[in-house]
CSV table of C-alpha atoms in Angstrom, one decimal:
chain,number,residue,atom,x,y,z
A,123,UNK,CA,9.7,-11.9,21.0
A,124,UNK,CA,11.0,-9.6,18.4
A,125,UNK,CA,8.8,-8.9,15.1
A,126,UNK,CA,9.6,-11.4,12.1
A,127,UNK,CA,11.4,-9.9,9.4
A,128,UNK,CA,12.4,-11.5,6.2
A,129,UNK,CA,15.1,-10.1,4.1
A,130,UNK,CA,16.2,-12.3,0.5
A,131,UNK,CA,18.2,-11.0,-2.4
A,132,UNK,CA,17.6,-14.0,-5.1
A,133,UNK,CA,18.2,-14.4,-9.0
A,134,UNK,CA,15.2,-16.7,-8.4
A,135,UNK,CA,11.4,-15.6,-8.7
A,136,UNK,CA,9.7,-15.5,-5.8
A,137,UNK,CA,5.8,-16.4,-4.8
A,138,UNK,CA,4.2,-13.3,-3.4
A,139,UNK,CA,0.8,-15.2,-2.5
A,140,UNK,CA,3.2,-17.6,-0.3
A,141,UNK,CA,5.0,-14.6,0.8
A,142,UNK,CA,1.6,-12.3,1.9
A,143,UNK,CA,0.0,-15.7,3.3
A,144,UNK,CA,2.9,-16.5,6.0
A,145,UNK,CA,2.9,-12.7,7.3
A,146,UNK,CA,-0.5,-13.5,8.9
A,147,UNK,CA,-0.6,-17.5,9.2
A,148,UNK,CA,-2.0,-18.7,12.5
A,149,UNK,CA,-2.2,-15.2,14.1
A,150,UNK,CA,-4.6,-13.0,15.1
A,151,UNK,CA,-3.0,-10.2,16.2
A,152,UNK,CA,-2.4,-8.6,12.8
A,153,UNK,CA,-5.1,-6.2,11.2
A,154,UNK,CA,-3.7,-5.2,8.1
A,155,UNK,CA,-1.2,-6.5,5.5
A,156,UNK,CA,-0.1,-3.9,3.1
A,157,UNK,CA,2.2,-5.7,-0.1
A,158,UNK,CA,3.7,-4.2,-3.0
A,159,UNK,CA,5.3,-6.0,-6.0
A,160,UNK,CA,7.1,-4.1,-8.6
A,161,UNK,CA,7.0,-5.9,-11.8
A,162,UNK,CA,9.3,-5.6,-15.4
A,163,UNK,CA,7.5,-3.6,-17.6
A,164,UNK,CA,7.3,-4.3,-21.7
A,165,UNK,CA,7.2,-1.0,-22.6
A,166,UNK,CA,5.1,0.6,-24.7
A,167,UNK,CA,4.5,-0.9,-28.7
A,168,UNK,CA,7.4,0.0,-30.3
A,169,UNK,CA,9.8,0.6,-27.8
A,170,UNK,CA,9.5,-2.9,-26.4
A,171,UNK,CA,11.6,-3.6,-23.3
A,172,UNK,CA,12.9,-7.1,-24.0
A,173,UNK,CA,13.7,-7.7,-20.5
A,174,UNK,CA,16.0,-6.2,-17.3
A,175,UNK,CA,19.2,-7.2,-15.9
A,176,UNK,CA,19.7,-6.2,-12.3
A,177,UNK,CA,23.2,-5.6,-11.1
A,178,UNK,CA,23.5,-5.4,-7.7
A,179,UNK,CA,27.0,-5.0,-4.5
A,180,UNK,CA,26.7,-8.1,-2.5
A,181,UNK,CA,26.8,-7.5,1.2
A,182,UNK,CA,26.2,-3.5,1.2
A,183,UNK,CA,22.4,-4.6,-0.6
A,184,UNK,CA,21.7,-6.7,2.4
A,185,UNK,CA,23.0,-4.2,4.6
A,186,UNK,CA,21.0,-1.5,3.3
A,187,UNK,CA,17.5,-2.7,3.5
A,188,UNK,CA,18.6,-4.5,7.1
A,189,UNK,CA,19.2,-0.5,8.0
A,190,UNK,CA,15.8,0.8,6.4
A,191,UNK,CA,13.5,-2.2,7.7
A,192,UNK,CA,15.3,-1.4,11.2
A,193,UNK,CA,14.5,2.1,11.2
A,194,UNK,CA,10.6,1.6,9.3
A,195,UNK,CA,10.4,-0.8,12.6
A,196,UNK,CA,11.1,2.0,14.7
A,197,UNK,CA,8.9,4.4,13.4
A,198,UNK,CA,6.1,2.7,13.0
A,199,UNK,CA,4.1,-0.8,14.8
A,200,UNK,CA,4.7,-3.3,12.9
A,201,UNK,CA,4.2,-6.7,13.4
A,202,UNK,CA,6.0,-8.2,10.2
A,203,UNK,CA,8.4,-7.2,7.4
A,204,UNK,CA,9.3,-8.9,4.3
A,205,UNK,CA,11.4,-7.1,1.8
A,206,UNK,CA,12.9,-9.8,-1.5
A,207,UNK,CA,14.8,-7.8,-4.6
A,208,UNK,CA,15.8,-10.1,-7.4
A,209,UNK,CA,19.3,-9.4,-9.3
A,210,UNK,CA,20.1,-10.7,-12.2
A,211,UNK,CA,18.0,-11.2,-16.0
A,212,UNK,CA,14.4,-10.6,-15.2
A,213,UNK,CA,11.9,-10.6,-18.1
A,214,UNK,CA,8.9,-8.8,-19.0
A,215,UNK,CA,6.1,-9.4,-16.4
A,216,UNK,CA,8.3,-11.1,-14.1
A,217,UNK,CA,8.6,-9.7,-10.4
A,218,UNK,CA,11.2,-7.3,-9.4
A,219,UNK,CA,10.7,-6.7,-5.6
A,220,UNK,CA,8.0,-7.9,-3.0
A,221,UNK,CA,7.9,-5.6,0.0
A,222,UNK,CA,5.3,-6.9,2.6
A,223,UNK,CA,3.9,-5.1,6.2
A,224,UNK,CA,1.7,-6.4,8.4
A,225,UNK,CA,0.6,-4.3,11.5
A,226,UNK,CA,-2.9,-4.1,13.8
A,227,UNK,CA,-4.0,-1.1,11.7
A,228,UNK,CA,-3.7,-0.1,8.1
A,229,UNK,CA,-2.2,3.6,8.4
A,230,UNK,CA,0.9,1.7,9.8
A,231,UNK,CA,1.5,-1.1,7.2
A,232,UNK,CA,0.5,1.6,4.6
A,233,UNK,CA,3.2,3.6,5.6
A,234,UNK,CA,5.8,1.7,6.0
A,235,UNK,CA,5.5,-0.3,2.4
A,236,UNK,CA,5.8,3.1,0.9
A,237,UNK,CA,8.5,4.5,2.9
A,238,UNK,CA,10.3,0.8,2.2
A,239,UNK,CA,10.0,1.3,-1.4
A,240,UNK,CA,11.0,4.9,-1.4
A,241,UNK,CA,14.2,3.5,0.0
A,242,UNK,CA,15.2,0.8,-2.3
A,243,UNK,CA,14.9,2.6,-5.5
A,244,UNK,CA,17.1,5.4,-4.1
A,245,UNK,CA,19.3,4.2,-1.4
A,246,UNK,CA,19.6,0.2,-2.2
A,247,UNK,CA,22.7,-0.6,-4.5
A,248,UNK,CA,20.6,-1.9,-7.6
A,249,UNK,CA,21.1,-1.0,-11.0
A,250,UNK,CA,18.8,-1.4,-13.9
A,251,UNK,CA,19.7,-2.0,-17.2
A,252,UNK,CA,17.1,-2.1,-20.3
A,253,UNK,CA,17.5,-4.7,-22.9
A,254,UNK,CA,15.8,-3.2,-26.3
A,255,UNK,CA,15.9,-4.4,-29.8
A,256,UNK,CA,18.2,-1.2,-30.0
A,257,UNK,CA,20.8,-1.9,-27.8
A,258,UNK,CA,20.9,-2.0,-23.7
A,259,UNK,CA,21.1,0.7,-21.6
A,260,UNK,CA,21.3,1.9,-18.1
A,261,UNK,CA,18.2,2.9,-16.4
A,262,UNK,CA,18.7,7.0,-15.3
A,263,UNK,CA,17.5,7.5,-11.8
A,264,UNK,CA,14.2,9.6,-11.6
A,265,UNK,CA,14.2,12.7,-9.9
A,266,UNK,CA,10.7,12.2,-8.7
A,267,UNK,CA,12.1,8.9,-6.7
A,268,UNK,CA,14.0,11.5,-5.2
A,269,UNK,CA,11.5,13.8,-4.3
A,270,UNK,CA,9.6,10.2,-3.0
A,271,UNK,CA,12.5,9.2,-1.0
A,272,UNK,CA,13.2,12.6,0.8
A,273,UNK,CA,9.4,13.3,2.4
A,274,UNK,CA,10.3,10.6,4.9
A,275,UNK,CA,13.7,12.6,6.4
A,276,UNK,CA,12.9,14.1,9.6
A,277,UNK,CA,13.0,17.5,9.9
B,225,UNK,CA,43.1,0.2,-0.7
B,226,UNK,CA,40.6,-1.8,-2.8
B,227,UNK,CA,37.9,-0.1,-4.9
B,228,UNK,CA,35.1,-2.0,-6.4
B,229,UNK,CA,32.8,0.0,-9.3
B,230,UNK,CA,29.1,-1.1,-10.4
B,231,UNK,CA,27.1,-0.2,-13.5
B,232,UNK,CA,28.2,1.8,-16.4
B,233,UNK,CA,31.3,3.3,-13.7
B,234,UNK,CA,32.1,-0.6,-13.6
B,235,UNK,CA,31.3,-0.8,-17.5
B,236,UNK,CA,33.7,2.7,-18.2
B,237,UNK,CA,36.9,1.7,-15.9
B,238,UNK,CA,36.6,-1.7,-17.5
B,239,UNK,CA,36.5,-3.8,-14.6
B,240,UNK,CA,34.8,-4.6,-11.5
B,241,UNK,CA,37.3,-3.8,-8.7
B,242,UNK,CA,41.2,-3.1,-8.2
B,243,UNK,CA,43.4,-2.5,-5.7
B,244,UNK,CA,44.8,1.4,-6.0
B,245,UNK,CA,47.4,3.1,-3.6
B,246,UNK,CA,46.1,6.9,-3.9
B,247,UNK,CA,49.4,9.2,-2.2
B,248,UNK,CA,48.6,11.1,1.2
B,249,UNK,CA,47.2,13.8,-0.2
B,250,UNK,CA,43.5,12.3,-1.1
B,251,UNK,CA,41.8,12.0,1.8
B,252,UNK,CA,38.2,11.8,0.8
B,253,UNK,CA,35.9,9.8,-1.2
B,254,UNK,CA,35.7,13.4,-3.4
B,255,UNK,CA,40.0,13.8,-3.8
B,256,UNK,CA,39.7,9.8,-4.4
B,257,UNK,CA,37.1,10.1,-7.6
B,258,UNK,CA,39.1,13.3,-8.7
B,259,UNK,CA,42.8,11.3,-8.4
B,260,UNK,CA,41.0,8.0,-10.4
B,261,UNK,CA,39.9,10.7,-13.1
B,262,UNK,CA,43.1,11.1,-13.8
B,263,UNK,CA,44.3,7.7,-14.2
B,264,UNK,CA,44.0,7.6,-18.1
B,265,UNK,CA,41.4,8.4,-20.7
B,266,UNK,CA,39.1,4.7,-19.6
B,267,UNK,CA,38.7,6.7,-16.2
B,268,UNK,CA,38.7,10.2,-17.2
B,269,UNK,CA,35.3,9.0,-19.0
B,270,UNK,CA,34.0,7.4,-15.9
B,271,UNK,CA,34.4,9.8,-14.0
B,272,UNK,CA,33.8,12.7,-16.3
B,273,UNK,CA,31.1,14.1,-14.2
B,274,UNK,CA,31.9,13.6,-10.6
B,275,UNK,CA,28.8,14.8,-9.0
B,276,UNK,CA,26.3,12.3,-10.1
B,277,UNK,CA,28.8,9.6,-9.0
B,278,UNK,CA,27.9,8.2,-5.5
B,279,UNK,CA,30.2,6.5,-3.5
B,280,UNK,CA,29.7,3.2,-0.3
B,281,UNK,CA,32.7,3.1,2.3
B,282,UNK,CA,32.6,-0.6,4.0
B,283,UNK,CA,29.2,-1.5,2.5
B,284,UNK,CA,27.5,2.6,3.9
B,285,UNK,CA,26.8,5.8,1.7
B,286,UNK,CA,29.5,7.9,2.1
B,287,UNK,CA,29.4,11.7,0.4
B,288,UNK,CA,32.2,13.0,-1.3
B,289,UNK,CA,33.3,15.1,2.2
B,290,UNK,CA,33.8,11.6,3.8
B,291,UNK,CA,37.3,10.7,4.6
B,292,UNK,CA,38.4,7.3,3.5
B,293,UNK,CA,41.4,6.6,6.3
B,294,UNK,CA,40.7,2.9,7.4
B,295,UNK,CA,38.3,2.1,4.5
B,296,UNK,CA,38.9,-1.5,3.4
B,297,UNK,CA,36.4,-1.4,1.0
B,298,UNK,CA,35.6,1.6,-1.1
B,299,UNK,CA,32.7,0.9,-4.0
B,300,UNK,CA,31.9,4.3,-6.7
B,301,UNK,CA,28.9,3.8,-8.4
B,302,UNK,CA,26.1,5.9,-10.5
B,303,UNK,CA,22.8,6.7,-8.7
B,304,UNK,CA,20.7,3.6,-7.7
B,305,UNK,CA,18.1,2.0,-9.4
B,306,UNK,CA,16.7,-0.3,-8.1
B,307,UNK,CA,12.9,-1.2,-6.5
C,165,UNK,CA,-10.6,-0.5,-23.8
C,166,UNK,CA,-11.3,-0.2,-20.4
C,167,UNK,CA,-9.6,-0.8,-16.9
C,168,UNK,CA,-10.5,-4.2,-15.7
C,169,UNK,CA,-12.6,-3.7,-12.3
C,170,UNK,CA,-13.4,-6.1,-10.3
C,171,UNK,CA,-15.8,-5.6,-6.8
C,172,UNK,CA,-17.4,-8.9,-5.1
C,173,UNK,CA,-19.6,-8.9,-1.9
C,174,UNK,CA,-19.9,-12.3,0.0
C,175,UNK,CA,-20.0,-14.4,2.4
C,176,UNK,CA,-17.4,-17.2,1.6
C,177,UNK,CA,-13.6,-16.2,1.7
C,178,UNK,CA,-11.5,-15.8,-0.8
C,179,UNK,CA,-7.5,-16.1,-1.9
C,180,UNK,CA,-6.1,-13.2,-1.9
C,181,UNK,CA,-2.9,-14.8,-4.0
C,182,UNK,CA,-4.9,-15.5,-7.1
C,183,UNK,CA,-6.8,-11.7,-7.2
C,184,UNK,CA,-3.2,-10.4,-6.7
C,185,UNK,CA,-1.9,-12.5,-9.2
C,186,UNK,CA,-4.9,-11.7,-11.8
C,187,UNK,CA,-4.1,-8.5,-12.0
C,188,UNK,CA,-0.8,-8.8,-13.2
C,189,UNK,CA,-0.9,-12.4,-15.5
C,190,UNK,CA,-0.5,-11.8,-19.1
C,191,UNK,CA,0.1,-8.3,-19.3
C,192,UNK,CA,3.7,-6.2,-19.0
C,193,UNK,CA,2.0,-2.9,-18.9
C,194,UNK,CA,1.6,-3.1,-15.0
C,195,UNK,CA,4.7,-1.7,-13.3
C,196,UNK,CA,3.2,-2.3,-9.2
C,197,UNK,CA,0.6,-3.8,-7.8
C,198,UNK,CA,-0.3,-2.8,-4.3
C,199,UNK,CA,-2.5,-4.7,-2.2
C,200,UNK,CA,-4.2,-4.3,1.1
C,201,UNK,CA,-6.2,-7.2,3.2
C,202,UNK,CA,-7.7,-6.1,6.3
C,203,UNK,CA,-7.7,-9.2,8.7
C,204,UNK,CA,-10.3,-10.1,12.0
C,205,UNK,CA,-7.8,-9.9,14.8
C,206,UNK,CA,-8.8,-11.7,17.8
C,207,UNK,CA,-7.6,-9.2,20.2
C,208,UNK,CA,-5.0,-9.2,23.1
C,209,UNK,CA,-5.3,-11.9,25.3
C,210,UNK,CA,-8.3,-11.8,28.4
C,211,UNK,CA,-10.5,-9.5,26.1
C,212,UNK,CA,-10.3,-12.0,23.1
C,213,UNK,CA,-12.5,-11.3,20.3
C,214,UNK,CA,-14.4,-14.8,19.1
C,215,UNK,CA,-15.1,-13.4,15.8
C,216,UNK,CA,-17.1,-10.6,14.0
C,217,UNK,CA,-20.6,-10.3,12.4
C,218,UNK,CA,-20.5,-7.9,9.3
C,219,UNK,CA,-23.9,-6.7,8.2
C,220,UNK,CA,-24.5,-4.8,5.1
C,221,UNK,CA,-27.0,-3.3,2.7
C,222,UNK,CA,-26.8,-5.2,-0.3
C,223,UNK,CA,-27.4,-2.5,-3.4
C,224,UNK,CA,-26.2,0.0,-1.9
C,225,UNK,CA,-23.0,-1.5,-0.7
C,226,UNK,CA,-22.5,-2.7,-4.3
C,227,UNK,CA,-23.5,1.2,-5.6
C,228,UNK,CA,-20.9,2.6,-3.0
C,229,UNK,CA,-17.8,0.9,-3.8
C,230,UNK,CA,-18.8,1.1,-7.7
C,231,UNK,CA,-18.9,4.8,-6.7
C,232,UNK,CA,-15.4,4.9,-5.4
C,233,UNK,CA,-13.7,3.1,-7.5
C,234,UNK,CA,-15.2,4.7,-10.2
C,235,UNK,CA,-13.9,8.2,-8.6
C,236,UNK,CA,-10.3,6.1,-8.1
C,237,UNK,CA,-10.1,5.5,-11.5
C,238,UNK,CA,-11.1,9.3,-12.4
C,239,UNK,CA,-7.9,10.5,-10.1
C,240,UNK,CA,-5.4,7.9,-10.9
C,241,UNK,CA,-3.8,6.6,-13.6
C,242,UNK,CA,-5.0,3.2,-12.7
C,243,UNK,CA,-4.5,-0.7,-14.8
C,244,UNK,CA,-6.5,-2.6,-12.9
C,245,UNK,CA,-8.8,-2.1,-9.7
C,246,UNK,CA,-10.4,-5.5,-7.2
C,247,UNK,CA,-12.3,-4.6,-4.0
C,248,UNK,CA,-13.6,-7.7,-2.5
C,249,UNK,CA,-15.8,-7.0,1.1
C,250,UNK,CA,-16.7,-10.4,2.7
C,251,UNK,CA,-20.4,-9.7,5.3
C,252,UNK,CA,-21.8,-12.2,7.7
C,253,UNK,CA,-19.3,-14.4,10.1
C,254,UNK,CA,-15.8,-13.9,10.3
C,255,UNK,CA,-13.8,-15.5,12.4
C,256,UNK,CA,-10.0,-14.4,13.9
C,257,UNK,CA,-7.5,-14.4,11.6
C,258,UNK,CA,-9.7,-14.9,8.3
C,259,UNK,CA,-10.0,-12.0,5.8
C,260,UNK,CA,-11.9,-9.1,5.8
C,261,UNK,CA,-11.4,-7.1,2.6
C,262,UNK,CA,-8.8,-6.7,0.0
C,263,UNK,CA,-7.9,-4.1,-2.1
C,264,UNK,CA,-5.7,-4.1,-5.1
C,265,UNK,CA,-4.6,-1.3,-7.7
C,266,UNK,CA,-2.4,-1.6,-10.4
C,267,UNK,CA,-0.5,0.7,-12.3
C,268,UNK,CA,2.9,1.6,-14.0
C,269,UNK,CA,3.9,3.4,-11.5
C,270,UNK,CA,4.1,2.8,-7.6
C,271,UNK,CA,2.7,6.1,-6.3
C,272,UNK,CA,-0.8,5.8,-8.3
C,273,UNK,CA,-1.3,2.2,-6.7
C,274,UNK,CA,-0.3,2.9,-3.6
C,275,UNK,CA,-2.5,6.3,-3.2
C,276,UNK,CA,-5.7,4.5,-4.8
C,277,UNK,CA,-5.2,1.4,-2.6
C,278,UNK,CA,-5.0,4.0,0.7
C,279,UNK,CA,-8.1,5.9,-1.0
C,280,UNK,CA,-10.3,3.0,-1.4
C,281,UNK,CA,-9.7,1.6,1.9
C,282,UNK,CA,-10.3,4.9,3.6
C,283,UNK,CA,-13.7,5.5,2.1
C,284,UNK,CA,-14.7,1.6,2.3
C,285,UNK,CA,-14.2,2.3,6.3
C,286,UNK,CA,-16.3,5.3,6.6
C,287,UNK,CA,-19.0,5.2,3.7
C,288,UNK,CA,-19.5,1.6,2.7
C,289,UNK,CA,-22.7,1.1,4.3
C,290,UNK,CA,-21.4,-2.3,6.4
C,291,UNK,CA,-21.8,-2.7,10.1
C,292,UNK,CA,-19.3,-5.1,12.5
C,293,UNK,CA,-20.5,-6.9,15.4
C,294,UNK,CA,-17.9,-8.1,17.6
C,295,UNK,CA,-18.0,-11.3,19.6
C,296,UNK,CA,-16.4,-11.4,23.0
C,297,UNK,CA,-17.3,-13.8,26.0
C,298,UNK,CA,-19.1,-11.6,27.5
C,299,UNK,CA,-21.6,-10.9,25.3
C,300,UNK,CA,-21.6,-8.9,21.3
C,301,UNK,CA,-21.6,-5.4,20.6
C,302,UNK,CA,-21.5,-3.5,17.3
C,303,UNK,CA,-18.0,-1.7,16.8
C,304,UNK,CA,-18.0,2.6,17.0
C,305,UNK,CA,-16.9,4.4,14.1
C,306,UNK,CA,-13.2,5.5,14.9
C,307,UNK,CA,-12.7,9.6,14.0
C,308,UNK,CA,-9.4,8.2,12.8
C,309,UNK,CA,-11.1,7.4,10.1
C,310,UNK,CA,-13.2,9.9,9.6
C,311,UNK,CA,-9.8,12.3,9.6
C,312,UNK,CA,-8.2,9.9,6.8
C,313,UNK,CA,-11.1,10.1,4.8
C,314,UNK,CA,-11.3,13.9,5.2
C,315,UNK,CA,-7.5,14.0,3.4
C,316,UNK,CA,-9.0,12.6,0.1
C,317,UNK,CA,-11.9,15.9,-0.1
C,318,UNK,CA,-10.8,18.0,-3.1
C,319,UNK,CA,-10.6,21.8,-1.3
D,157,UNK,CA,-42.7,4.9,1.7
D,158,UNK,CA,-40.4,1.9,2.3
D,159,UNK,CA,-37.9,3.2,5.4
D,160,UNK,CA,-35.1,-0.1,6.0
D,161,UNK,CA,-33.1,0.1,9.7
D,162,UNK,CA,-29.3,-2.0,10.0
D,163,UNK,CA,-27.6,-2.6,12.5
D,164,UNK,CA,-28.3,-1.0,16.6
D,165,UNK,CA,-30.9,0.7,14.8
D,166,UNK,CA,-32.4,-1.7,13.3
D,167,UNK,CA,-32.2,-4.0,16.9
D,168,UNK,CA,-33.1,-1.0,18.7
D,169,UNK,CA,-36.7,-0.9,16.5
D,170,UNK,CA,-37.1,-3.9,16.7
D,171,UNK,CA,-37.7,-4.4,12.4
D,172,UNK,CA,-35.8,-4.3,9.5
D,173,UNK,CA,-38.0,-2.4,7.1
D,174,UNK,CA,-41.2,-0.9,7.1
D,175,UNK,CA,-43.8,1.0,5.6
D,176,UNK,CA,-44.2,4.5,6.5
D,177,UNK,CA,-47.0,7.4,5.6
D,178,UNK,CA,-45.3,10.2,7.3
D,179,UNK,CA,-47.8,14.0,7.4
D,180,UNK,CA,-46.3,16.3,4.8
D,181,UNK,CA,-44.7,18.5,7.2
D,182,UNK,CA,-41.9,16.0,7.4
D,183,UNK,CA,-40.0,17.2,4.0
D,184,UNK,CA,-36.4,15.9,5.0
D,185,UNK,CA,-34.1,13.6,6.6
D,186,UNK,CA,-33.9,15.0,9.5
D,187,UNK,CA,-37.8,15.4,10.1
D,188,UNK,CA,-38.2,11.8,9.2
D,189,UNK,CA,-35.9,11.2,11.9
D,190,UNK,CA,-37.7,13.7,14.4
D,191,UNK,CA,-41.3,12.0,13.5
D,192,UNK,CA,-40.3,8.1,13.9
D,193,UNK,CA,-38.2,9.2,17.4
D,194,UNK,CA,-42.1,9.7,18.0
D,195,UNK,CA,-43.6,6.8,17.4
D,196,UNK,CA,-43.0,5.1,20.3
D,197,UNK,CA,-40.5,3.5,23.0
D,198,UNK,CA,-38.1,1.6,20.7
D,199,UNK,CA,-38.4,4.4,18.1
D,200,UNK,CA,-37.3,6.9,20.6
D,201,UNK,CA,-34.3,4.8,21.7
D,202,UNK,CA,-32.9,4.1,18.3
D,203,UNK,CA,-33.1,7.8,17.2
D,204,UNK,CA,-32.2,9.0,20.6
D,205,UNK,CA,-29.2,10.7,19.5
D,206,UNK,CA,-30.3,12.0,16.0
D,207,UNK,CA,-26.9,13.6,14.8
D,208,UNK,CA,-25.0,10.1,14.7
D,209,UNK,CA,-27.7,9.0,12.3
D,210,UNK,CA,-26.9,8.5,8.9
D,211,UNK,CA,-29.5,8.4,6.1
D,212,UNK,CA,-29.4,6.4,2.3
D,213,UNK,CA,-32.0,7.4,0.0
D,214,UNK,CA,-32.5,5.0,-3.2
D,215,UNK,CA,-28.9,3.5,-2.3
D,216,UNK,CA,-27.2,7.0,-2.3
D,217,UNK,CA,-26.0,8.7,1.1
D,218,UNK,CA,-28.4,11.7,1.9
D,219,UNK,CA,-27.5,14.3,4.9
D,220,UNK,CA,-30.3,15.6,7.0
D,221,UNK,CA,-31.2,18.3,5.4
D,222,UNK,CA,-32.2,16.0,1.6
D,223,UNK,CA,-35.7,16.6,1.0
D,224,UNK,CA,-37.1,12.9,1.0
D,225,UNK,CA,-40.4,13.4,-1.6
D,226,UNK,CA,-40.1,11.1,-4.7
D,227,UNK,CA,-37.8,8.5,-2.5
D,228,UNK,CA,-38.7,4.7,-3.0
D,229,UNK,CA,-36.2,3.8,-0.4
D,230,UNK,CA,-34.6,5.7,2.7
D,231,UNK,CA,-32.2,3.8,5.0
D,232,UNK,CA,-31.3,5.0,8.9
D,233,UNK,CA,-28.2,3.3,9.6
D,234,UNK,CA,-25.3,4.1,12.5
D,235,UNK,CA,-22.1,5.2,11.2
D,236,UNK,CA,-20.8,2.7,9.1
D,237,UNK,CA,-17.5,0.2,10.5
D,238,UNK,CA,-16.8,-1.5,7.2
D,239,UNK,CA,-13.6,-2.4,5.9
């Protein structure tokens, strides 16, 4: 019996509650669940962010996050994955991206939902562009998420 | 060989994917972004600065030293955003 | 105006979907909300676990968590903080605790969440008493956990 | 003094809270510990092993060595398995 994994790329929203809730429904082997949602910022007053459109490469996305869920469920126990990205117009306080672990102990499902995340904001092909009173614009990618991404290369 | 572009490379070229025949000479996804470059001022301007472009052979990362022989799919694209 | 804090001791359960989603609803300053419920596994089959008593010291439970979430929000850049801790009978496969931290940015949320959890293991004055057909038996500290709180110590 | 016992320890004395006039030699945690191990058979079982004691005084975690004059409140407890 191999470890459920969920994997969607949807224009749709998505219900994170339904999405944490089936990760441990009617079982009682899993300890900890671990979710993340990323959510469309506003922006600061001023420089609102009107909303996001997600551009994203059918096939290689779903490829890409099949690669790093198999290799987070080789490094660490888990006993559920769920990764969803949305594409597409996403406003302001909308969700983004649900990542979701579940495991027998916390360290695990900890880990893993960080080292998912590191992953699809520097390896997944997304691209974010800003929609402002001013004009759109693409997102720059973030050095940091760089820095983020690389702490889980083995050395 | 067909080469598909996303974000502001998509935006730049002026369209989402082509089909190019690059001569013998460019064999990797590097020779491939500097031989588009020179395809006319719309590409020039993509592709002004080839080192922040990143490139996918058959859906996988592939860095510039990567030779594209037997690609059928090759997608150039800026750094990722997503998350 | 301050962070919005939440921390709730009881007996009943509660629904992890709505805290999650009350830390995010009507606001587009949160970027990622992280969340961590710790679950009463049953354990592996022939030593199953019928279900857990938590006992706590009321007060000072309260005091403690206000304590670390107060030091969270003093090393974080934190939006919103909810520690629920459930005491008395628990049964396999029902909730435990929950954690969630919000921020505009995923590192903050994730390393609060991780923080909180580690320090409601080993300092949160609550006691489990596990259930097994062969009779109860309170559960031993784990050094595990005294090592992941240890990370946290300013040197 | 008021001195409150959870969990084994609490089983192993057989109360939950108590009323305590410890002699003034006992000054801290630690003593208080050494004097109730004293005070009987079930005293000396739950304090058996003193150093995997853990003390709260007025709702605030106190190591052996706090000094316990002025407390309203002090709480022997095992280590704590929360969360």
């Amino acid at each position: 019996m191999g470890v459920p994994v969920t994997i969607r790329l949807q224009e749709a929203d998505f219900d994170t509650a339904r999405e944490i809730a089936a990760m441990s429904a009617g079982r009682t082997d899993v300890g900890a669940v671990v979710s993340f949602s990323g959510v469309c910022r506003g922006g600061p007053d001023g420089d609102a962010i009107d909303g996001l459109t997600l551009e994203h490469y059918p096939g290689m996305a779903e490829a890409e996050i099949g690669r790093h869920v198999a290799e987070a469920l080789a490094r660490w126990p888990l006993m559920g994955v769920t990764v969803i990205h949305r594409h597409g117009r996403i406003a302001p306080g909308e969700n983004i991206v649900l990542v979701v672990t579940a495991s027998s102990h916390r360290g695990a499902a900890f880990e893993a939902a960080e080292f998912l995340m590191d992953y699809l904001k520097t390896r997944a092909p997304f691209w974010k562009r800003e929609e402002r009173a001013a004009g759109a614009n693409w997102v720059d990618a973030a050095a940091h998420d760089d820095a983020a991404a690389a702490r889980w290369t083995k050395s | 060989m067909k080469v598909v572009y996303f974000a502001w490379v998509r935006e730049r070229v002026g369209k989402a994917e082509e089909i190019v025949e690059p001569p013998a000479e460019v064999s990797t996804v590097g020779d491939l972004i500097g031989w588009l470059a020179g395809r006319g001022e719309s590409y020039a301007h993509a592709f002004e600065a080839p080192n922040v472009i990143r490139a996918a052979i058959d859906h996988a990362h592939a860095p510039p030293q990567t030779v594209i022989a037997g690609a059928r799919e090759i997608a150039l694209f800026p750094p990722m955003t997503g998350g």
